[in-house]
CSV table of C-alpha atoms and ligand atoms in Angstrom, one decimal:
chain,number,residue,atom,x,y,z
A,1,UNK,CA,-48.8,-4.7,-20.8
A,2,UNK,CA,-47.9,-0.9,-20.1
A,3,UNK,CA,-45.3,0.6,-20.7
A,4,UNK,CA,-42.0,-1.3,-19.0
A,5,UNK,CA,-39.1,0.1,-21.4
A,6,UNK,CA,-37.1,-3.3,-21.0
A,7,UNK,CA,-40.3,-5.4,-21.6
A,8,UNK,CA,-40.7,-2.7,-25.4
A,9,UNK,CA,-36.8,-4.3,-26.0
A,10,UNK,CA,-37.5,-7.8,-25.1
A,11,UNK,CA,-40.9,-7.9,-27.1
A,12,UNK,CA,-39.2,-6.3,-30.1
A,13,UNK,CA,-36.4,-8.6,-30.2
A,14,UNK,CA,-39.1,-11.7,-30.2
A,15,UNK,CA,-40.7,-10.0,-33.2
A,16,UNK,CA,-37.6,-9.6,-34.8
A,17,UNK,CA,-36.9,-13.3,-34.5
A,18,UNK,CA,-40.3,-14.4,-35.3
A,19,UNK,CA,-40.1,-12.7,-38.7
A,20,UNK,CA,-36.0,-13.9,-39.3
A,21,UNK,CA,-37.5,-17.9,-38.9
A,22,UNK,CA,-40.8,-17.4,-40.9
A,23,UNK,CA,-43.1,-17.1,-37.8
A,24,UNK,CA,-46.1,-14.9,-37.9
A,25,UNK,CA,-46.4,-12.8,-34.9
A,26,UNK,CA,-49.0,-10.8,-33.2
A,27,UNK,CA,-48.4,-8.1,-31.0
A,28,UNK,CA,-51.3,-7.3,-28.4
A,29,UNK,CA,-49.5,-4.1,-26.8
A,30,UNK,CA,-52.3,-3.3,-23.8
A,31,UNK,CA,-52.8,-0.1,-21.8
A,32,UNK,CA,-51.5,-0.2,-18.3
A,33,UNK,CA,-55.0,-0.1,-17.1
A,34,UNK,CA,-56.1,-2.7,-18.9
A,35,UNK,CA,-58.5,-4.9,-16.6
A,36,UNK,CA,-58.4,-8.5,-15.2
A,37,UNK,CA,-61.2,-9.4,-17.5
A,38,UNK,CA,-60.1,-7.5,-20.6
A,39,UNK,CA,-56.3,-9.8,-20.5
A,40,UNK,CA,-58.0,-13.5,-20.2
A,41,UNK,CA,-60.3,-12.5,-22.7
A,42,UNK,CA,-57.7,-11.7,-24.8
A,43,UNK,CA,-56.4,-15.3,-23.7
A,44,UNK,CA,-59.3,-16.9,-24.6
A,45,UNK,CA,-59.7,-15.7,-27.9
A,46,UNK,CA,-55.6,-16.6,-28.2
A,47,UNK,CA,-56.5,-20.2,-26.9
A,48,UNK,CA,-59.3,-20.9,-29.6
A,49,UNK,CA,-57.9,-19.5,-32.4
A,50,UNK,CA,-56.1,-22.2,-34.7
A,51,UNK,CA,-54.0,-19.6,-36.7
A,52,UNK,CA,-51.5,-19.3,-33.3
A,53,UNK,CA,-49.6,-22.2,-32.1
A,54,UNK,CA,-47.7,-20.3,-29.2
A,55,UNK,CA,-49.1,-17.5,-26.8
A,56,UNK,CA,-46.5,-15.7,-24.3
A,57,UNK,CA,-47.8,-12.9,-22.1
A,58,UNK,CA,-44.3,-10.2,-21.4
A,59,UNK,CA,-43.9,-9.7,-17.8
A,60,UNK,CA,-43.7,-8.6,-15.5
A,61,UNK,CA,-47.8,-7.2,-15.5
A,62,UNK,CA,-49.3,-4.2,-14.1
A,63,UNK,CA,-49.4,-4.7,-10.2
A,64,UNK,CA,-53.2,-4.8,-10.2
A,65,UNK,CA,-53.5,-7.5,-12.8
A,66,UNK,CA,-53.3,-11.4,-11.3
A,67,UNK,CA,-49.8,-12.8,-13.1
A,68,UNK,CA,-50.4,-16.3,-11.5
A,69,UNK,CA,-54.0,-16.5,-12.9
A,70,UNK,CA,-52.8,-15.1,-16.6
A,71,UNK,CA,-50.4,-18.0,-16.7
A,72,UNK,CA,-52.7,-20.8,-15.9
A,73,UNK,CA,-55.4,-19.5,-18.5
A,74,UNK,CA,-53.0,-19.8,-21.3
A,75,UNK,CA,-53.1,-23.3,-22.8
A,76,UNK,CA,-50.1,-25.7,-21.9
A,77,UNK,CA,-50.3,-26.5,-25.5
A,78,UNK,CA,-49.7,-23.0,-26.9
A,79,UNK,CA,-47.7,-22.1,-23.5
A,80,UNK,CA,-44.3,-21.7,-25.2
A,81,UNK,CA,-43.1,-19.9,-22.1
A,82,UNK,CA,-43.6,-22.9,-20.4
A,83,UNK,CA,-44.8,-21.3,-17.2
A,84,UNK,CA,-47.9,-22.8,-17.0
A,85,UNK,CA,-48.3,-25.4,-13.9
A,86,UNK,CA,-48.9,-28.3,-15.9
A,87,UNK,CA,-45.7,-27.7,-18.1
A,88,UNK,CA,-44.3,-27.0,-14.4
A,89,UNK,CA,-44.8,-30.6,-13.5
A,90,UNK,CA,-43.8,-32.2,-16.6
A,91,UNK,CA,-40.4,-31.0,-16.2
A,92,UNK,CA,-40.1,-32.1,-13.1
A,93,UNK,CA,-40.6,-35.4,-13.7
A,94,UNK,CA,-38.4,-35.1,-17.1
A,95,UNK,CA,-41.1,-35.9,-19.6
A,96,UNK,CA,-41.9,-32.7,-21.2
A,97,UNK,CA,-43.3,-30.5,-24.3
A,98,UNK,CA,-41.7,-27.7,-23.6
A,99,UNK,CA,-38.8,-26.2,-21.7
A,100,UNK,CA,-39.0,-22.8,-20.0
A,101,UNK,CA,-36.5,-20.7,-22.6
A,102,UNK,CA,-33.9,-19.1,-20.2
A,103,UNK,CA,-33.0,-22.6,-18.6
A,104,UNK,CA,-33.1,-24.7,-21.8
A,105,UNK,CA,-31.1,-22.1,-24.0
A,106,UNK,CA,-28.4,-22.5,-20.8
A,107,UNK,CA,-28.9,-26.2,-21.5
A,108,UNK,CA,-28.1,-25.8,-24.7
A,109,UNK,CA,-24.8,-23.4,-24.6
A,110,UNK,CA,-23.5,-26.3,-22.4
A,111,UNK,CA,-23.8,-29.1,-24.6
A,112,UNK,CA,-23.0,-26.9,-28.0
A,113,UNK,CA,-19.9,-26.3,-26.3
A,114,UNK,CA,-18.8,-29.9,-25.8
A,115,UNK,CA,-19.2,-29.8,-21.7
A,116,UNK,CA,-20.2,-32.7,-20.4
A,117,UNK,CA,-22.5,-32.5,-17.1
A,118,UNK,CA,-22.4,-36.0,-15.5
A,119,UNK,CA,-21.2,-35.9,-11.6
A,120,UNK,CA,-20.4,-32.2,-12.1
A,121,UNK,CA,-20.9,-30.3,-9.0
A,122,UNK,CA,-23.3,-27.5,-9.8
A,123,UNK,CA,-24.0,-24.6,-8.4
A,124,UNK,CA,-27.3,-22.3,-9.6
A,125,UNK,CA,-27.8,-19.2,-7.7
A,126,UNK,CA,-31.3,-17.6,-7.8
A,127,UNK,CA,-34.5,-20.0,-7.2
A,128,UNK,CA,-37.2,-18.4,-9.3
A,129,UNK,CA,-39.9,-20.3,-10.7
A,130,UNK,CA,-38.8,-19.4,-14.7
A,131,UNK,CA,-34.9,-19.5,-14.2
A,132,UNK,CA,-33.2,-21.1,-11.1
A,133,UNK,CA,-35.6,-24.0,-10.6
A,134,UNK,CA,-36.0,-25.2,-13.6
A,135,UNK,CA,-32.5,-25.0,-14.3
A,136,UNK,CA,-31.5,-26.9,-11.3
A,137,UNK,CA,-34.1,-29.8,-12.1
A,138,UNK,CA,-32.3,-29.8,-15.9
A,139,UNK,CA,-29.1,-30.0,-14.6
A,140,UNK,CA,-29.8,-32.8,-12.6
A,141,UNK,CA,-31.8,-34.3,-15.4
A,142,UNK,CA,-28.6,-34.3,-17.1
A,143,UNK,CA,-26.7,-36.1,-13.7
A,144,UNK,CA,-25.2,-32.9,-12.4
A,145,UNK,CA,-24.5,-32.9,-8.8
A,146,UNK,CA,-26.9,-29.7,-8.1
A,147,UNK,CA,-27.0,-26.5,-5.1
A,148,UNK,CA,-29.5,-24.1,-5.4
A,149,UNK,CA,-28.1,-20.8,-3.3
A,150,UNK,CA,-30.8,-18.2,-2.8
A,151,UNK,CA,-30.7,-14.8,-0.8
A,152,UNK,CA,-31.1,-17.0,2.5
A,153,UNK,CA,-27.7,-19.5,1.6
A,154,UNK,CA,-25.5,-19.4,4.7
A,155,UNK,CA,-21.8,-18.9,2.5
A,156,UNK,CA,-22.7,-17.5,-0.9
A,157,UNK,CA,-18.9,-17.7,-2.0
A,158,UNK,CA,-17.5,-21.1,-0.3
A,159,UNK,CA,-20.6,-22.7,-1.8
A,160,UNK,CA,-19.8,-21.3,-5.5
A,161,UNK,CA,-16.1,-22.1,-4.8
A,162,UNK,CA,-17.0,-26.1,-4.8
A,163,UNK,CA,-18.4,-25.4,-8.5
A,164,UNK,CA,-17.6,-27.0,-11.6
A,165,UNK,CA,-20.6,-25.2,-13.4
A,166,UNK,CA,-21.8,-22.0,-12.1
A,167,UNK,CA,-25.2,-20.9,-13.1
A,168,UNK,CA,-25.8,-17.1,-11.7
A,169,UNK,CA,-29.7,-15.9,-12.1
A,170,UNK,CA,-29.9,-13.5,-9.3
A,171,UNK,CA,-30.7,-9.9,-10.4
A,172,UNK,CA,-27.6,-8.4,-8.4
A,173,UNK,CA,-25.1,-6.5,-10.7
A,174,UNK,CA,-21.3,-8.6,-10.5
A,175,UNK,CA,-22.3,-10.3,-7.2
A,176,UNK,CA,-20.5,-13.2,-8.4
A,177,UNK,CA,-16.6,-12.2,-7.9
A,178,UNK,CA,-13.8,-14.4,-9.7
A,179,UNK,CA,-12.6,-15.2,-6.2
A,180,UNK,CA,-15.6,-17.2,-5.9
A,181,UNK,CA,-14.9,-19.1,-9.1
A,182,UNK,CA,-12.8,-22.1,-9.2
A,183,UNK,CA,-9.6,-22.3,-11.6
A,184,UNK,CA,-11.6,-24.1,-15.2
A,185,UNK,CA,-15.2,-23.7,-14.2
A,186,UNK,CA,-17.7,-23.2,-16.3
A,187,UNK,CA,-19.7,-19.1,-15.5
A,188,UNK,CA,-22.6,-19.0,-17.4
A,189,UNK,CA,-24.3,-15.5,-16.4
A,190,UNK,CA,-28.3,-15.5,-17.1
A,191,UNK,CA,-28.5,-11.5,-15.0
A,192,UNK,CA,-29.5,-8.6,-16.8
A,193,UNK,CA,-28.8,-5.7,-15.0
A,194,UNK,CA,-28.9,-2.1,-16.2
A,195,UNK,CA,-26.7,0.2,-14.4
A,196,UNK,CA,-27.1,3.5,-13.5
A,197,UNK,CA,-25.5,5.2,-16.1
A,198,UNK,CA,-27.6,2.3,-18.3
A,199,UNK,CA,-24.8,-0.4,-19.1
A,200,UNK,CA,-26.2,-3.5,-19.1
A,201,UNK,CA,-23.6,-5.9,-16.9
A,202,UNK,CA,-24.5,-9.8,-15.8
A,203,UNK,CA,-24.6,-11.3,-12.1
A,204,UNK,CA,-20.7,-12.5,-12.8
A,205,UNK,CA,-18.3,-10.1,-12.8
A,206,UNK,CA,-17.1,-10.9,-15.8
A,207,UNK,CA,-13.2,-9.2,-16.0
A,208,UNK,CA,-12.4,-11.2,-12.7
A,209,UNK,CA,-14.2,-14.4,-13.2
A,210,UNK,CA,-12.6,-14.8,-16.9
A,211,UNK,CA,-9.2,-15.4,-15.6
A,212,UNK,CA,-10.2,-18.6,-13.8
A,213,UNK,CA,-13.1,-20.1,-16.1
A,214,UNK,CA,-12.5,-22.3,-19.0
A,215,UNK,CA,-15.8,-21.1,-20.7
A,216,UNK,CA,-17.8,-18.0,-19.8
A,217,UNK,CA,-20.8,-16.3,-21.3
A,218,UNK,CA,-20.8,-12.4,-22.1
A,219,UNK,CA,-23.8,-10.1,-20.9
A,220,UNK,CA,-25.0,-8.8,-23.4
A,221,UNK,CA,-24.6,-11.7,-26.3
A,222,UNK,CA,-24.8,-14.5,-23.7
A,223,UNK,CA,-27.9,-16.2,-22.7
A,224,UNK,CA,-30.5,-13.6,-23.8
A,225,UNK,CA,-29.9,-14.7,-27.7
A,226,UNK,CA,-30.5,-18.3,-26.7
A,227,UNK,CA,-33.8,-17.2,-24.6
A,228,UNK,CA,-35.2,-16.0,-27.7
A,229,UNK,CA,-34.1,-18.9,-30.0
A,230,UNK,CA,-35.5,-21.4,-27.5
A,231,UNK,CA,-38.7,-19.2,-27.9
A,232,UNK,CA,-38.3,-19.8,-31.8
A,233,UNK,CA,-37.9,-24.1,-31.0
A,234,UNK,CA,-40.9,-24.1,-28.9
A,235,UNK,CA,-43.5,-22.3,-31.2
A,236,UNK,CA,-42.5,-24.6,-34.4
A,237,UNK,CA,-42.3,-27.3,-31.6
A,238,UNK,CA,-46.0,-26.4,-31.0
A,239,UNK,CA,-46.9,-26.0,-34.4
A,240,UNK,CA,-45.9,-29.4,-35.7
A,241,UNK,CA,-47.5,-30.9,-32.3
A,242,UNK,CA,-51.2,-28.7,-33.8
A,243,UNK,CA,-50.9,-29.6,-37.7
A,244,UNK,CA,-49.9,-33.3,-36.5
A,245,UNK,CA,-53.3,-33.4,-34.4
A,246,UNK,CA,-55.3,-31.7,-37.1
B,301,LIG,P1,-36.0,-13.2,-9.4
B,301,LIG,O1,-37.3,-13.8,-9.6
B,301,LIG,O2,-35.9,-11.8,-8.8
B,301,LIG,O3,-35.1,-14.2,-8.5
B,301,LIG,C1,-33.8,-13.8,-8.1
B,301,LIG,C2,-33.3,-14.9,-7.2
B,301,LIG,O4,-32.0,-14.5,-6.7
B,301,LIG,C3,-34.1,-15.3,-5.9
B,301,LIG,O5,-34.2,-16.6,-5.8
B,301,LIG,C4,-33.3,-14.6,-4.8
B,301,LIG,O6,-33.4,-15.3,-3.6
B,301,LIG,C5,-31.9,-14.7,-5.3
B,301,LIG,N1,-31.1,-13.7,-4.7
B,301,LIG,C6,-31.3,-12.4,-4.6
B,301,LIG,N2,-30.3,-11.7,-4.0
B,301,LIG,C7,-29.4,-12.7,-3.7
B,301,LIG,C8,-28.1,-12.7,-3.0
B,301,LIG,N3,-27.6,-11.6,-2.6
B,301,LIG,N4,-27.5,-13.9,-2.9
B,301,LIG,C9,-28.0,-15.0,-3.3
B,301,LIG,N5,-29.2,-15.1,-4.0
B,301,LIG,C10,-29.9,-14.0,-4.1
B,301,LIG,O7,-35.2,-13.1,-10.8
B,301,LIG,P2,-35.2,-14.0,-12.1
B,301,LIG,O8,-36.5,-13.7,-12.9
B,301,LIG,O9,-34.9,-15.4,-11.8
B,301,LIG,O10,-34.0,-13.3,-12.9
B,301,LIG,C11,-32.7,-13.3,-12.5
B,301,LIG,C12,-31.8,-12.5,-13.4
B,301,LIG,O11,-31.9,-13.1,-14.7
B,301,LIG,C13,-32.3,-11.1,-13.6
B,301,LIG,O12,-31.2,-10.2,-13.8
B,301,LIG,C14,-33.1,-11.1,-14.9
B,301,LIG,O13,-33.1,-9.9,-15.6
B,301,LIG,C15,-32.3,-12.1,-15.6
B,301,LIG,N6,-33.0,-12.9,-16.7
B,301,LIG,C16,-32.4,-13.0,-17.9
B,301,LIG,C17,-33.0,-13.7,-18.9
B,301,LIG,C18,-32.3,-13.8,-20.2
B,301,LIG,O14,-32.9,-14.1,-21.2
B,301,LIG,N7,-31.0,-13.5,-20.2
B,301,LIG,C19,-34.2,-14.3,-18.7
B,301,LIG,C20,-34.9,-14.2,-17.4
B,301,LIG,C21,-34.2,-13.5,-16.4
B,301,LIG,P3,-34.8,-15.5,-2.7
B,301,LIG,O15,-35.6,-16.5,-3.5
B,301,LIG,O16,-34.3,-15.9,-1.4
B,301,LIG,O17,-35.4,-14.1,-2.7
C-alpha cells in the first residue's frame, strides 16, 4: 500500500524468495489512496480464490485505512502472517497452524544452533503484538524462564544483565550496550534501524555486545533472512493443509 520505500525492499525480497522455492506470487501494489472498501475487497477476492494458499498484507498501511480490520478479514487459513486473532489465540495456548515469522525464524536460529532453552532466563525487549509477544509465549513454550521489558520497565539494563537469552525487538538504534550483556549470553537482535546517513544497524550494539556473547546475530544477515524463510514454511505449510482438504 503506497509508497513506504522499506515496505518496496521487504516486498521485493518476499518475491524473490517466492520464485527461489517454486511459489507463485502476486503482487497487488495499491495507491496510497486506496479506500477501506477497495483493500477488503481485494481480501475477499484473495480469500475465495483457490489458486492462493497464503495472503499477507505489507504494513504498515496508509493512516486512513483500518490495519486491525484488514487483518481480521484475511482468512486464518491463508493468514501466513499469522496476525490474525484467531491464529493469535492458537499460539497462546501452543496448539497452532502457523507461527508469526519474525518470532519463529528467532525460534529457529536458536535451536539450529544447538542452544538449549529449558530454565534459561530470558529476557525479550519490545512487546508488540507481531514480535515481542509472541516471542515471549514461544520461549516459554520452549520452558524458558521469560521477562518482557517495554519502554515503561523500571531498569532496562539490570533486567538484561540477569539474561541468558536476549531477544531485543525495540526499534531503537544500539540501545542494547554490551555492558548490559552477560559474559556467554545468547544476543539475538530482531531491530531494523536505518540511520541517518542510511546504515542499517540492529537494537544491540553489536561491536560491544560481541565480546561477551557466545552467539550473536548480525543486522543485516540476522533475523530478516529467517523472517522471510518462515514466510516460505508457512505458505507450503498452507498449501498442503488446502490440497489435503480438497
Ligand atoms: P513496535 O511495534 O514499535 O514495538 C516496539 C517495542 O519496543 C514496544 O513494545 C515499546 O514499548 C518498546 N520500546 C520502545 N522504546 C523502548 C525503550 N527505550 N526501552 C525498552 N523498550 C522500548 O516495533 P516492532 O514491530 O515490534 O519491531 C521492533 C523492531 O524490529 C523494529 O526495528 C523493526 O523494524 C524490527 N523488525 C524486524 C523484523 C525482521 O524481519 N528482522 C520483523 C519485524 C520487525 P511500549 O510497548 O511500552 O511502547
Amino acid at each position: 500500500m503506497g509508497d513506504d520505500p522499506a515496505s518496496r525492499i521487504y516486498v521485493n525480497n518476499k518475491k524473490k524468495a517466492c520464485e527461489y522455492c517454486g511459489i507463485r506470487s502476486f503482487e497487488y501494489a495499491m495507491p496510497a489512496e486506496t479506500t477501506q472498501e477497495e483493500l477488503m475487497a481485494l481480501i475477499e477476492k484473495l480469500n475465495n480464490d483457490d489458486s492462493v494458499d497464503g495472503i499477507l498484507c505489507q504494513l504498515p498501511i496508509p493512516k486512513h485505512l483500518d490495519e486491525k480490520a484488514v487483518i481480521n478479514a484475511i482468512r486464518p487459513d491463508k493468514d501466513v502472517d499469522a496476525f490474525h486473532p484467531a491464529n493469535v489465540g492458537k499460539i497462546m495456548i501452543g496448539d497452532y497452524d502457523f507461527l508469526p515469522c519474525t518470532p519463529a525464524g528467532v525460534m529457529e536460529l536458536i535451536k539450529e544452533s544447538g542452544i538449549d532453552i529449558t530454565g534459561k532466563e530470558c529476557v525479550v525487549i519490545g512487546r508488540s503484538n507481531i514480535v515481542g509477544k509472541p516471542m515471549a509465549m514461544l520461549l516459554l513454550h520452549a520452558h524458558g524462564t521469560v521477562t518482557i521489558c517495554h519502554s515503561r520497565t523500571k531498569d532496562l539494563a539490570e533486567t538484561v544483565r540477569r539474561a541468558d537469552i536476549v531477544v531485543a525487538a525495540v526499534g531503537v538504534p544500539e540501545l542494547i550496550t554490551g555492558d548490559m550483556i552477560k559474559e556467554g549470553a545468547v544476543v539475538i537482535d530482531v531491530g531494523m534501524n536505518r540511520l541517518a546517513d542510511k546504515k542499517l544497524v540492529g537494537d544491540v550494539e553489536f561491536s560491544g555486545a560481541s565480546e561477551k556473547a557466545s552467539a550473536i546475530t548480525p543486522v543485516p544477515g540476522g533475523v530478516g533472512p529467517m523472517t522471510i524463510a518462515m514466510l516460505m514454511k508457512n505458505t507450503v505449510k498452507a498449501a498442503l493443509v488446502h490440497s489435503e482438504n480438497k
